[in-house]
Coordinates of C-alpha atoms and ligand atoms in Angstrom, one line a residue:
X212 CA -11.3 -27.8 -2.5
X213 CA -8.0 -25.6 -2.7
X214 CA -8.0 -22.3 -2.6
X215 CA -4.0 -22.6 -3.9
X216 CA -3.7 -21.3 -7.6
X217 CA -2.9 -23.5 -10.3
X218 CA 0.7 -20.9 -10.3
X219 CA 1.3 -22.0 -6.7
X220 CA 0.6 -25.7 -6.9
X221 CA 3.3 -26.1 -10.1
X222 CA 5.3 -24.0 -7.4
X223 CA 5.1 -26.5 -4.7
X224 CA 5.6 -29.5 -7.3
X225 CA 8.6 -28.2 -8.3
X226 CA 10.1 -28.0 -4.7
X227 CA 8.1 -31.5 -3.9
X228 CA 6.3 -29.7 -1.5
X229 CA 3.4 -32.1 -0.6
X230 CA 0.1 -30.3 0.2
X231 CA -3.2 -31.4 1.3
X232 CA -6.4 -31.2 -0.9
X233 CA -10.4 -31.5 0.5
X234 CA -12.7 -33.0 -2.0
X235 CA -16.3 -31.7 -2.9
X236 CA -17.6 -34.7 -0.2
X237 CA -16.6 -32.8 2.6
X238 CA -19.5 -32.2 4.6
X239 CA -18.3 -29.2 6.5
X240 CA -18.0 -31.1 10.2
X241 CA -15.1 -28.2 11.1
X242 CA -13.3 -31.1 12.2
X243 CA -10.1 -30.3 10.5
X244 CA -10.4 -27.0 11.3
X245 CA -10.6 -27.4 14.9
X246 CA -7.6 -29.3 14.3
X247 CA -5.5 -27.1 11.7
X248 CA -6.6 -23.9 11.7
X249 CA -3.6 -23.1 10.0
X250 CA -4.1 -25.0 7.0
X251 CA -7.8 -25.4 6.9
X252 CA -11.3 -22.6 6.5
X253 CA -14.3 -23.2 5.9
X254 CA -15.9 -21.0 2.6
X255 CA -18.8 -19.2 1.9
X256 CA -20.4 -22.9 1.5
X257 CA -19.3 -24.4 4.9
X258 CA -16.9 -26.5 2.9
X259 CA -13.7 -26.6 3.8
X260 CA -10.7 -25.3 1.9
X261 CA -6.7 -25.3 2.1
X262 CA -5.2 -22.0 3.1
X263 CA -1.9 -21.6 1.3
X264 CA 1.0 -21.7 2.8
X265 CA 4.6 -22.5 1.8
X266 CA 5.0 -25.6 3.9
X267 CA 2.0 -27.9 5.4
X268 CA 4.3 -30.5 7.8
X269 CA 4.1 -29.9 11.5
X270 CA 0.7 -28.6 10.7
X271 CA -1.2 -31.7 11.8
X272 CA -2.7 -32.6 8.8
X273 CA -2.6 -36.3 9.6
X274 CA -4.4 -35.8 12.8
X275 CA -7.4 -33.6 9.9
X276 CA -7.1 -36.8 7.5
X277 CA -8.0 -39.4 10.7
X278 CA -10.6 -36.9 11.9
X279 CA -12.7 -36.5 8.9
X280 CA -15.7 -38.4 9.2
X281 CA -16.0 -38.5 4.8
X282 CA -12.4 -38.9 4.2
X283 CA -12.0 -36.0 1.9
X284 CA -8.8 -34.8 2.6
X285 CA -5.6 -36.5 0.9
X286 CA -1.9 -35.5 0.7
X287 CA -1.1 -34.1 -2.7
X288 CA 2.3 -34.0 -4.0
Ligands
SF4_343 S1 -13.7 -32.5 8.8 FE1 -14.0 -33.4 6.9 S2 -15.6 -33.5 6.6 FE2 -15.3 -32.0 8.0 S3 -15.0 -30.0 7.3 FE3 -13.1 -31.0 7.3 S4 -13.1 -32.0 5.4 FE4 -15.6 -31.4 5.8

């Protein structure tokens, strides 16, 4: 799940900026939030969502991807 709007995703794609997505297999373990709290937060259902940013570089997203126990996080471009 992502909080990014279709328009925001379009702008990121136009700039070829990679952004993370979280699929619906998230079990809400909180690991990605602990590692990259500037990128991920848990929604009202306890699932991780991606916070809107202009860039996701230098945000430890790769560390969150590695830490996710169910491989819910992927890069999109
Ligand atoms: S690390 Fe994976 S399972 Fe845990 S909250 Fe983040 S996306 Fe969900």
